[in-house]
Amino acid sequence: MTDLTKLTISEARKKLRAREITATEITDAYLGAIDSANETLNAYVAVTHDKARAMAKASDERLANNSGGALEGIPLGIKDLFGTEGVHTQACSHVLDGFKPRYESTVTANLWADGAVMLGKLNMDEFAMGSSNETSYYGPVINPWRRSRASTVVRPTTHMGDGGFVSDGGVRTERSLDNMQLVPGGSSGGSASAVSAFLCAGATATDTGGSIRQPAAFTGTVGIKPTYGRCSRWGVVAFASSLDQAGPITRDVRDSAIMLKSMASVDTKDTTSVDRPVPDYEAALGQSIRGMKIGIPKEYRVDGMPQDIEALWQKGIDWLKDAGAEIVDISLPHTKYALPAYYIVAPAEASSNLARYDGVRYGLRVPGKDIVDMYEKTRAAGFGREVKRRIMIGTYVLSAGYYDAYYLQAQKVRTLIKRDFEKVFADGIDTILTPATPSAAFGVADEDMAADPVKMYLNDIFTVTVNMAGLPGIAVPAGLDENGLPLGLQLIGRPFDEETLYRAGHVIEQAAGRFEPQKWW
């Protein structure tokens, strides 16, 4: 039974259709794995045993009649940000205690229509605010990867420079031990950890500034942020509405293509959803990339970047060149402003979106002497520290006297970032190759990160530009660092051209091989 959890989505799909296994068997195998491992990894905040078995039974009936959808009988984990009818949906926040929606998000409804089975709701940073999955009300998620040997990790320190974050020439060291618990990245850390640890065949996730691609890179999985508008946001708890986008985290590129095909759709309930045909992404895999132009942006060569990351980037360049692609040096000059601008735009939108959590209609309510006192006490008790920090930043930059100086300026910078990409793609570049993260996974409760939130925000340095420009980006596992931890490469594409990302990503995957953690949990 346990071997069933090692099947990829494509492998499981083939066996289910050939009647070599049943949906009930593979669902029971995953539920057993979750029950065994979740106390250690904390990837799930709710496991839907009865619902999963009922959905699997219905899938078996459809398979027996030679019917069913593209994901018939495939067990999936769902990030706690997606509304699931009658099932725990709390964005891993205390303020939404007990909330079980009467609706289904469009993305999950699409998956169930295609026959997928829900195993449960996955842990995440509270309201998707975080880069390590340590801000969850339910506690941190643990990365199933461990360092392979004791060593000293040296990381560059940074400070705010002229318009961006730069190395100040200093370093900090962290003693690395074999048994140190590592973060899986965030905010979709539960999704990435569960996929990597074989606790689901695939998982839904969301990406506001890198929250699919960064955890995918930290856990040796594949994560794609589709073009803004490709997947409906209806029924997904909002963080920053102009940046949020749903996507899958899977074990390989083929599985990602299969899941995105089911997740994506136009939706009249979401005005930002785009009415464009959803391609057969899986059909793009294996197509030649000969003649494809791959851009290498000079601005992504950050001062003090670890040698492992630099070497991996060069490997990726060589793999794509060997496959017939043309490598072109490019410039994205406004990249250095992306992170500061993002951390104005995202908190501003968050402060507006989270105003609805006031203790009146749903979730937590802390009594007060009057309604204003009740608002204050509920929000003070219900929101965690990071969420409060971003609400305060966002409210400040939107306030009278500061709107023009901060928020309006950040939106102008956003336009310039978008134009940088438009110019590069207009010049014939098909996709852009960059590192996915500036380091491998770091330790849980990292004192340096906890003491300075800006250092945590720097984990998104390679990913936020994609969200600011509304482009698609994919992270593909490409190697291991000197401590045996996974590292990923990122590909950035034209709007609604996820097919090219899958083509090039598949080449990297074939050259690099597959990676999975050595089981200890």
Coordinates of C-alpha atoms in Angstrom, one line a residue:
M1 CA 0.0 0.0 0.0
T2 CA 2.7 2.5 0.9
D3 CA 4.2 2.1 -2.5
L4 CA 1.1 3.7 -4.0
T5 CA 2.0 7.0 -2.4
K6 CA 5.2 7.1 -4.5
L7 CA 3.2 7.1 -7.8
T8 CA 3.2 10.4 -9.7
I9 CA -0.2 11.7 -10.8
S10 CA 0.5 10.5 -14.4
E11 CA 1.6 7.1 -13.1
A12 CA -1.4 6.8 -10.8
R13 CA -3.8 7.9 -13.6
K14 CA -2.5 5.2 -15.9
K15 CA -2.9 2.5 -13.3
L16 CA -6.4 3.7 -12.2
R17 CA -7.6 3.6 -15.8
A18 CA -6.1 0.2 -16.4
R19 CA -7.8 -1.1 -13.2
E20 CA -4.5 -2.1 -11.7
I21 CA -5.3 -0.1 -8.6
T22 CA -8.5 1.5 -7.2
A23 CA -9.1 5.0 -6.1
T24 CA -10.1 3.7 -2.6
E25 CA -6.7 1.8 -2.3
I26 CA -4.6 4.8 -3.2
T27 CA -6.7 7.1 -1.0
D28 CA -6.4 4.8 2.0
A29 CA -2.6 4.6 1.4
Y30 CA -2.3 8.4 1.5
L31 CA -4.6 8.7 4.6
G32 CA -2.4 6.1 6.3
A33 CA 0.7 8.1 5.4
I34 CA -0.8 11.3 6.7
D35 CA -1.9 9.7 10.0
S36 CA 1.6 8.4 10.4
A37 CA 3.6 11.5 9.5
N38 CA 1.5 14.6 10.2
E39 CA 2.3 14.8 13.9
T40 CA 5.9 15.3 12.8
L41 CA 5.6 17.5 9.7
N42 CA 2.4 19.4 10.6
A43 CA 1.5 19.7 6.9
Y44 CA -2.2 19.2 7.4
V45 CA -4.5 21.2 9.6
A46 CA -7.5 19.1 8.8
V47 CA -7.7 15.6 7.4
T48 CA -11.0 14.7 5.7
H49 CA -11.0 10.9 6.1
D50 CA -14.7 10.3 5.5
K51 CA -15.0 12.7 2.7
A52 CA -11.9 11.4 0.9
R53 CA -13.2 7.8 1.1
A54 CA -16.6 8.8 -0.2
M55 CA -15.1 10.7 -3.1
A56 CA -12.8 7.7 -3.8
K57 CA -15.7 5.3 -3.8
A58 CA -17.6 7.5 -6.3
S59 CA -14.5 7.6 -8.5
D60 CA -14.2 3.9 -8.5
E61 CA -17.8 3.6 -9.7
R62 CA -17.1 6.0 -12.6
L63 CA -13.9 4.2 -13.5
A64 CA -15.7 0.9 -13.5
N65 CA -18.1 2.5 -16.1
N66 CA -15.1 3.7 -18.2
S67 CA -16.0 7.3 -17.4
G68 CA -14.6 10.0 -15.2
G69 CA -12.5 13.1 -15.5
A70 CA -8.8 13.9 -16.1
L71 CA -8.0 13.5 -12.4
E72 CA -10.3 10.7 -11.6
G73 CA -9.4 9.1 -8.3
I74 CA -6.2 11.2 -7.7
P75 CA -5.9 12.2 -4.0
L76 CA -4.9 15.9 -3.5
G77 CA -4.2 18.2 -0.6
I78 CA -5.8 21.7 -0.6
K79 CA -4.2 24.8 0.8
D80 CA -6.3 26.2 3.7
L81 CA -6.8 29.4 1.6
F82 CA -9.2 27.7 -0.8
G83 CA -12.9 27.7 0.3
T84 CA -14.1 24.1 0.6
E85 CA -17.8 23.6 1.3
G86 CA -18.5 22.4 4.8
V87 CA -14.8 21.9 5.5
H88 CA -12.4 23.9 7.7
T89 CA -11.3 27.0 5.8
Q90 CA -9.5 29.4 8.1
A91 CA -6.4 30.7 6.2
C92 CA -4.5 29.2 9.2
S93 CA -5.7 32.2 11.3
H94 CA -7.2 32.4 14.7
V95 CA -9.5 35.2 13.5
L96 CA -11.4 32.6 11.3
D97 CA -11.9 30.0 14.0
G98 CA -14.6 27.5 13.2
F99 CA -15.3 28.9 9.7
K100 CA -16.7 26.3 7.2
P101 CA -17.9 28.0 4.1
R102 CA -21.2 27.2 2.3
Y103 CA -19.5 27.5 -1.0
E104 CA -16.7 25.9 -3.0
S105 CA -13.9 27.8 -4.6
T106 CA -13.9 27.7 -8.4
V107 CA -10.4 26.0 -8.5
T108 CA -11.4 23.2 -6.2
A109 CA -14.8 22.8 -7.9
N110 CA -12.9 22.3 -11.1
L111 CA -10.7 19.6 -9.5
W112 CA -13.7 17.8 -8.1
A113 CA -15.5 18.0 -11.4
D114 CA -12.5 16.2 -12.9
G115 CA -12.7 13.5 -10.3
A116 CA -10.0 14.4 -7.8
V117 CA -10.2 13.3 -4.2
M118 CA -9.7 15.7 -1.3
L119 CA -7.5 14.4 1.5
G120 CA -7.7 17.5 3.7
K121 CA -6.6 21.1 4.2
L122 CA -2.9 22.0 4.2
N123 CA -1.1 24.3 6.6
M124 CA 0.2 27.7 5.4
D125 CA 1.5 31.0 6.7
E126 CA -1.4 33.0 8.2
F127 CA -3.4 34.7 5.4
A128 CA -0.5 33.7 3.1
M129 CA 1.8 36.2 4.8
G130 CA 5.3 34.7 5.2
S131 CA 8.2 32.9 3.5
S132 CA 8.8 30.1 5.9
N133 CA 5.4 28.7 7.0
E134 CA 6.1 29.8 10.6
T135 CA 3.3 32.4 11.0
S136 CA 0.5 29.8 11.0
Y137 CA -1.8 29.8 14.0
Y138 CA -1.3 26.0 13.9
G139 CA 2.4 26.1 14.2
P140 CA 5.3 25.7 11.7
V141 CA 5.4 23.1 8.9
I142 CA 8.5 21.0 8.9
N143 CA 10.5 20.4 5.7
P144 CA 10.9 16.6 5.0
W145 CA 14.4 17.3 3.8
R146 CA 17.3 17.2 6.2
R147 CA 20.9 18.4 5.8
S148 CA 23.1 15.4 4.9
R149 CA 26.0 16.5 7.0
A150 CA 27.0 18.9 9.8
S151 CA 28.6 22.0 8.4
T152 CA 28.8 25.8 8.7
V153 CA 26.5 27.7 6.4
V154 CA 27.8 31.2 5.5
R155 CA 25.2 33.7 4.2
P156 CA 25.7 37.3 3.0
T157 CA 24.1 40.0 5.1
T158 CA 22.2 42.7 3.3
H159 CA 20.9 46.2 3.8
M160 CA 18.7 48.7 1.9
G161 CA 20.8 50.4 -0.8
D162 CA 20.0 52.9 -3.5
G163 CA 16.6 51.6 -4.5
G164 CA 17.1 48.0 -3.5
F165 CA 18.7 45.4 -1.3
V166 CA 22.4 44.8 -1.6
S167 CA 25.1 42.9 0.2
D168 CA 27.0 44.9 2.8
G169 CA 30.0 42.7 2.6
G170 CA 29.4 41.0 5.9
V171 CA 28.4 37.4 6.6
R172 CA 26.5 35.5 9.2
T173 CA 27.0 31.9 10.0
E174 CA 24.7 29.2 11.1
R175 CA 25.7 25.8 12.5
S176 CA 24.1 23.2 10.4
L177 CA 23.3 19.9 12.1
D178 CA 21.9 16.7 10.7
N179 CA 18.8 16.8 12.9
M180 CA 18.0 20.5 12.6
Q181 CA 14.4 21.1 11.5
L182 CA 14.2 23.2 8.4
V183 CA 11.4 25.3 7.0
P184 CA 9.6 24.3 3.8
G185 CA 9.3 27.9 2.6
G186 CA 6.0 29.8 2.5
S187 CA 3.3 30.6 2.3
S188 CA 2.4 27.3 0.6
G189 CA 4.7 25.3 2.9
G190 CA 2.1 22.8 3.9
S191 CA 1.5 22.1 0.2
A192 CA 5.2 21.7 -0.7
S193 CA 6.0 19.6 2.4
A194 CA 3.0 17.3 1.8
V195 CA 3.9 16.7 -1.8
S196 CA 7.6 16.2 -1.1
A197 CA 6.8 13.7 1.8
F198 CA 4.4 11.7 -0.3
L199 CA 1.3 12.8 1.8
C200 CA -0.6 13.7 -1.4
A201 CA -0.2 13.2 -5.1
G202 CA -0.3 17.0 -5.7
A203 CA -1.6 20.1 -4.0
T204 CA -3.2 23.4 -4.7
A205 CA -1.2 26.5 -3.6
T206 CA -1.2 30.3 -4.1
D207 CA 1.5 32.7 -5.1
T208 CA 1.4 36.4 -4.2
G209 CA 5.2 37.1 -4.3
G210 CA 6.7 33.7 -4.6
S211 CA 4.6 31.5 -2.3
I212 CA 4.4 28.6 -4.8
R213 CA 7.9 28.8 -6.4
Q214 CA 10.0 29.4 -3.2
P215 CA 8.6 26.4 -1.2
A216 CA 8.8 24.3 -4.3
A217 CA 12.5 25.1 -4.6
F218 CA 13.0 24.4 -0.8
T219 CA 11.4 21.0 -1.1
G220 CA 12.5 19.6 -4.4
T221 CA 9.1 19.9 -6.0
V222 CA 7.7 21.7 -9.0
G223 CA 5.6 24.8 -8.5
I224 CA 4.1 27.1 -11.1
K225 CA 2.5 30.5 -10.7
P226 CA 0.3 30.9 -13.8
T227 CA -0.4 34.2 -15.5
Y228 CA -2.5 36.5 -13.4
G229 CA -6.1 35.7 -14.5
R230 CA -5.4 32.1 -15.7
C231 CA -7.0 30.6 -12.6
S232 CA -10.1 32.0 -10.9
R233 CA -9.6 33.7 -7.5
W234 CA -13.2 33.3 -6.5
G235 CA -13.5 31.5 -3.2
V236 CA -9.9 31.9 -2.4
V237 CA -9.2 34.0 0.8
A238 CA -7.7 37.3 -0.4
F239 CA -4.3 38.6 0.6
A240 CA -3.4 41.1 -2.2
S241 CA -6.0 40.9 -4.9
S242 CA -3.9 42.3 -7.8
L243 CA -1.1 39.8 -7.0
D244 CA -2.6 36.6 -5.8
Q245 CA -2.8 33.6 -8.2
A246 CA -3.6 29.9 -7.7
G247 CA -1.4 27.2 -9.1
P248 CA -0.3 23.6 -8.3
I249 CA 2.7 22.1 -6.5
T250 CA 3.6 18.6 -7.8
R251 CA 6.4 16.1 -7.9
D252 CA 7.3 16.6 -11.5
V253 CA 6.7 18.8 -14.5
R254 CA 4.2 16.5 -16.2
D255 CA 2.0 16.4 -13.0
S256 CA 2.1 20.2 -12.9
A257 CA 0.8 20.4 -16.5
I258 CA -2.0 17.9 -15.7
M259 CA -3.1 19.7 -12.6
L260 CA -3.0 23.2 -14.1
K261 CA -5.2 22.1 -17.0
S262 CA -7.9 21.2 -14.5
M263 CA -7.5 24.2 -12.2
A264 CA -7.5 26.9 -14.9
S265 CA -10.8 28.3 -16.3
V266 CA -12.6 31.5 -17.0
D267 CA -15.1 32.4 -14.3
T268 CA -17.9 35.0 -14.4
K269 CA -17.7 35.3 -10.6
D270 CA -14.1 36.7 -10.9
T271 CA -13.7 39.9 -12.9
T272 CA -10.0 39.4 -13.1
S273 CA -10.4 35.9 -14.7
V274 CA -9.4 36.0 -18.4
D275 CA -11.5 34.3 -21.1
R276 CA -8.8 32.5 -23.0
P277 CA -8.7 28.8 -24.1
V278 CA -6.8 26.6 -21.6
P279 CA -4.2 24.6 -23.7
D280 CA -3.3 21.0 -23.2
Y281 CA -0.2 21.7 -21.3
E282 CA 0.9 18.1 -21.1
A283 CA 1.1 18.0 -24.9
A284 CA 3.9 20.6 -24.7
L285 CA 6.2 18.3 -22.9
G286 CA 8.9 16.7 -25.0
Q287 CA 8.7 19.3 -27.7
S288 CA 12.1 20.6 -28.9
I289 CA 13.3 23.9 -27.6
R290 CA 15.8 24.2 -30.5
G291 CA 16.0 27.8 -31.5
M292 CA 14.3 29.1 -28.4
K293 CA 15.8 32.2 -27.0
I294 CA 16.6 32.1 -23.2
G295 CA 17.2 35.4 -21.5
I296 CA 19.7 35.7 -18.6
P297 CA 19.1 38.9 -16.7
K298 CA 22.3 40.5 -15.3
E299 CA 20.3 42.0 -12.4
Y300 CA 19.7 38.6 -10.8
R301 CA 23.4 38.2 -10.1
V302 CA 23.1 39.4 -6.5
D303 CA 26.3 40.3 -4.6
G304 CA 27.3 37.6 -2.3
M305 CA 25.0 35.0 -3.8
P306 CA 26.1 31.5 -2.6
Q307 CA 28.4 29.6 -5.0
D308 CA 25.9 26.7 -5.1
I309 CA 23.2 28.9 -6.6
E310 CA 25.6 30.5 -9.1
A311 CA 26.9 27.1 -10.2
L312 CA 23.4 25.7 -10.5
W313 CA 22.3 28.7 -12.7
Q314 CA 25.2 28.0 -15.0
K315 CA 24.3 24.3 -15.2
G316 CA 20.8 25.3 -16.2
I317 CA 22.2 27.6 -18.9
D318 CA 24.4 24.7 -20.2
W319 CA 21.5 22.2 -20.2
L320 CA 19.2 24.5 -22.2
K321 CA 22.1 25.4 -24.6
D322 CA 22.8 21.7 -25.1
A323 CA 19.1 21.2 -26.0
G324 CA 19.5 23.7 -28.8
A325 CA 18.4 26.9 -27.1
E326 CA 20.1 30.2 -27.7
I327 CA 21.3 32.0 -24.6
V328 CA 21.0 35.8 -24.6
D329 CA 22.2 38.2 -21.9
I330 CA 19.4 40.7 -21.1
S331 CA 18.7 43.5 -18.7
L332 CA 15.7 44.2 -16.5
P333 CA 16.9 47.5 -15.0
H334 CA 14.0 48.1 -12.6
T335 CA 14.4 44.7 -10.8
K336 CA 16.2 46.3 -7.9
Y337 CA 13.1 48.3 -7.0
A338 CA 10.7 45.3 -7.1
L339 CA 11.0 44.1 -3.6
P340 CA 10.6 47.5 -1.9
A341 CA 7.6 48.2 -4.2
Y342 CA 6.1 44.9 -3.6
Y343 CA 6.2 45.4 0.2
I344 CA 4.2 48.6 -0.3
V345 CA 1.6 47.3 -2.7
A346 CA 0.9 43.9 -1.0
P347 CA 0.5 45.2 2.5
A348 CA -1.7 48.1 1.2
E349 CA -4.1 45.6 -0.5
A350 CA -3.9 43.3 2.6
S351 CA -5.0 46.1 4.9
S352 CA -8.1 46.6 2.8
N353 CA -8.9 42.9 2.3
L354 CA -8.5 42.0 6.0
A355 CA -10.7 44.8 7.2
R356 CA -13.7 42.4 6.9
Y357 CA -12.5 40.3 9.8
D358 CA -14.1 42.2 12.7
G359 CA -15.8 39.5 14.8
V360 CA -19.3 40.5 13.5
R361 CA -20.2 38.0 10.8
Y362 CA -18.0 34.9 11.2
G363 CA -15.0 33.5 13.0
L364 CA -13.6 34.7 16.3
R365 CA -15.4 37.2 18.4
V366 CA -13.9 38.7 21.6
P367 CA -16.6 40.6 23.6
G368 CA -16.0 44.2 24.4
K369 CA -17.8 47.1 26.2
D370 CA -19.1 48.4 22.9
I371 CA -18.7 47.5 19.2
V372 CA -15.5 49.4 18.7
D373 CA -14.0 47.7 21.7
M374 CA -15.1 44.4 20.3
Y375 CA -13.5 45.1 16.9
E376 CA -10.2 46.0 18.6
K377 CA -10.1 43.1 20.9
T378 CA -11.1 40.6 18.2
R379 CA -8.5 41.8 15.7
A380 CA -5.8 42.0 18.4
A381 CA -6.5 38.4 19.5
G382 CA -7.3 37.0 16.1
F383 CA -4.3 38.2 14.0
G384 CA -0.8 37.0 14.4
R385 CA 2.3 39.3 14.6
E386 CA 3.2 39.2 10.9
V387 CA -0.4 39.9 9.8
K388 CA -0.6 42.8 12.2
R389 CA 2.7 44.2 10.9
R390 CA 1.5 44.1 7.3
I391 CA -1.9 45.6 8.1
M392 CA -0.2 48.5 9.9
I393 CA 2.3 49.1 7.0
G394 CA -0.5 48.9 4.5
T395 CA -2.8 51.3 6.4
Y396 CA 0.1 53.7 6.8
V397 CA 1.0 53.8 3.1
L398 CA -2.7 54.4 2.1
S399 CA -3.2 57.1 4.7
A400 CA -3.7 60.8 3.9
G401 CA -0.4 62.4 3.2
Y402 CA 1.4 59.2 2.5
Y403 CA -0.6 57.7 -0.4
D404 CA 1.2 59.7 -3.1
A405 CA 4.6 59.3 -1.5
Y406 CA 4.4 55.5 -1.1
Y407 CA 1.5 53.7 -2.7
L408 CA 1.3 55.7 -5.9
Q409 CA 5.0 55.7 -6.4
A410 CA 5.1 51.9 -5.9
Q411 CA 2.4 51.5 -8.6
K412 CA 4.5 53.6 -10.9
V413 CA 7.5 51.3 -10.2
R414 CA 5.3 48.3 -10.9
T415 CA 4.5 49.7 -14.4
L416 CA 8.2 50.2 -15.1
I417 CA 8.9 46.6 -14.0
K418 CA 6.2 45.3 -16.4
R419 CA 7.6 47.4 -19.2
D420 CA 11.1 45.9 -18.7
F421 CA 9.6 42.4 -19.4
E422 CA 7.5 43.6 -22.3
K423 CA 10.6 45.1 -24.0
V424 CA 12.6 41.9 -23.5
F425 CA 9.9 39.7 -24.9
A426 CA 9.3 42.1 -27.8
D427 CA 13.0 41.6 -28.6
G428 CA 12.4 37.9 -29.2
I429 CA 13.2 36.3 -25.8
D430 CA 11.0 33.3 -25.3
T431 CA 11.6 32.7 -21.6
I432 CA 13.9 33.9 -18.9
L433 CA 16.1 31.7 -16.6
T434 CA 17.0 32.7 -13.1
P435 CA 17.6 31.1 -9.7
A436 CA 14.4 30.4 -7.7
T437 CA 15.7 31.4 -4.3
P438 CA 18.8 33.0 -2.9
S439 CA 19.6 30.0 -0.6
A440 CA 18.5 26.5 0.3
A441 CA 16.0 25.9 3.2
F442 CA 17.0 27.5 6.5
G443 CA 16.3 26.4 10.0
V444 CA 13.0 26.7 11.9
A445 CA 13.0 29.6 14.4
D446 CA 16.1 31.1 12.7
E447 CA 17.1 33.8 15.1
D448 CA 18.6 36.0 12.4
M449 CA 15.3 35.9 10.4
A450 CA 13.1 36.4 13.4
A451 CA 15.1 39.5 14.6
D452 CA 14.9 41.2 11.2
P453 CA 11.7 40.7 9.1
V454 CA 13.5 42.3 6.1
K455 CA 15.9 39.3 5.9
M456 CA 12.8 37.0 5.7
Y457 CA 11.4 39.2 2.9
L458 CA 14.6 38.8 0.9
N459 CA 13.7 35.2 0.2
D460 CA 11.3 36.6 -2.4
I461 CA 14.0 38.6 -4.2
F462 CA 14.0 36.4 -7.3
T463 CA 10.2 35.9 -7.5
V464 CA 8.3 39.1 -6.7
T465 CA 8.9 40.6 -10.2
V466 CA 6.8 37.9 -11.8
N467 CA 3.8 38.8 -9.6
M468 CA 4.3 42.6 -10.1
A469 CA 4.2 42.1 -13.8
G470 CA 1.4 39.5 -13.8
L471 CA 3.6 36.9 -15.7
P472 CA 3.8 33.1 -15.4
G473 CA 6.8 31.6 -13.6
I474 CA 7.8 28.0 -12.7
A475 CA 10.3 26.6 -10.3
V476 CA 11.9 23.3 -11.2
P477 CA 14.2 21.3 -8.9
A478 CA 17.7 21.3 -10.5
G479 CA 20.2 20.1 -8.0
L480 CA 21.4 19.8 -4.4
D481 CA 23.6 22.1 -2.4
E482 CA 26.7 21.0 -0.5
N483 CA 24.5 20.0 2.4
G484 CA 22.3 17.8 0.3
L485 CA 19.4 20.2 0.2
P486 CA 17.4 20.9 -3.0
L487 CA 17.8 24.0 -5.1
G488 CA 15.5 25.2 -7.9
L489 CA 15.7 27.2 -11.1
Q490 CA 13.0 29.6 -12.2
L491 CA 11.7 30.2 -15.7
I492 CA 9.6 33.3 -16.5
G493 CA 7.4 33.5 -19.5
R494 CA 5.2 35.7 -21.6
P495 CA 1.6 36.3 -20.4
F496 CA -0.5 33.1 -20.9
D497 CA 2.5 31.2 -22.4
E498 CA 2.8 28.5 -19.7
E499 CA 3.4 26.0 -22.4
T500 CA 6.8 27.4 -23.1
L501 CA 7.7 27.2 -19.4
Y502 CA 6.7 23.5 -19.4
R503 CA 8.7 22.8 -22.5
A504 CA 11.9 24.4 -21.1
G505 CA 11.2 23.2 -17.5
H506 CA 10.9 19.6 -18.8
V507 CA 14.3 19.9 -20.4
I508 CA 15.8 21.0 -17.0
E509 CA 14.0 18.2 -15.2
Q510 CA 15.3 15.6 -17.6
A511 CA 18.9 16.8 -17.3
A512 CA 18.8 17.2 -13.5
G513 CA 16.9 14.1 -12.6
R514 CA 14.4 13.6 -9.8
F515 CA 15.0 14.4 -6.2
E516 CA 13.3 13.1 -3.1
P517 CA 14.1 13.3 0.6
Q518 CA 15.5 10.4 2.6
K519 CA 12.6 9.4 4.8
W520 CA 13.1 10.1 8.5
W521 CA 9.6 11.3 9.5

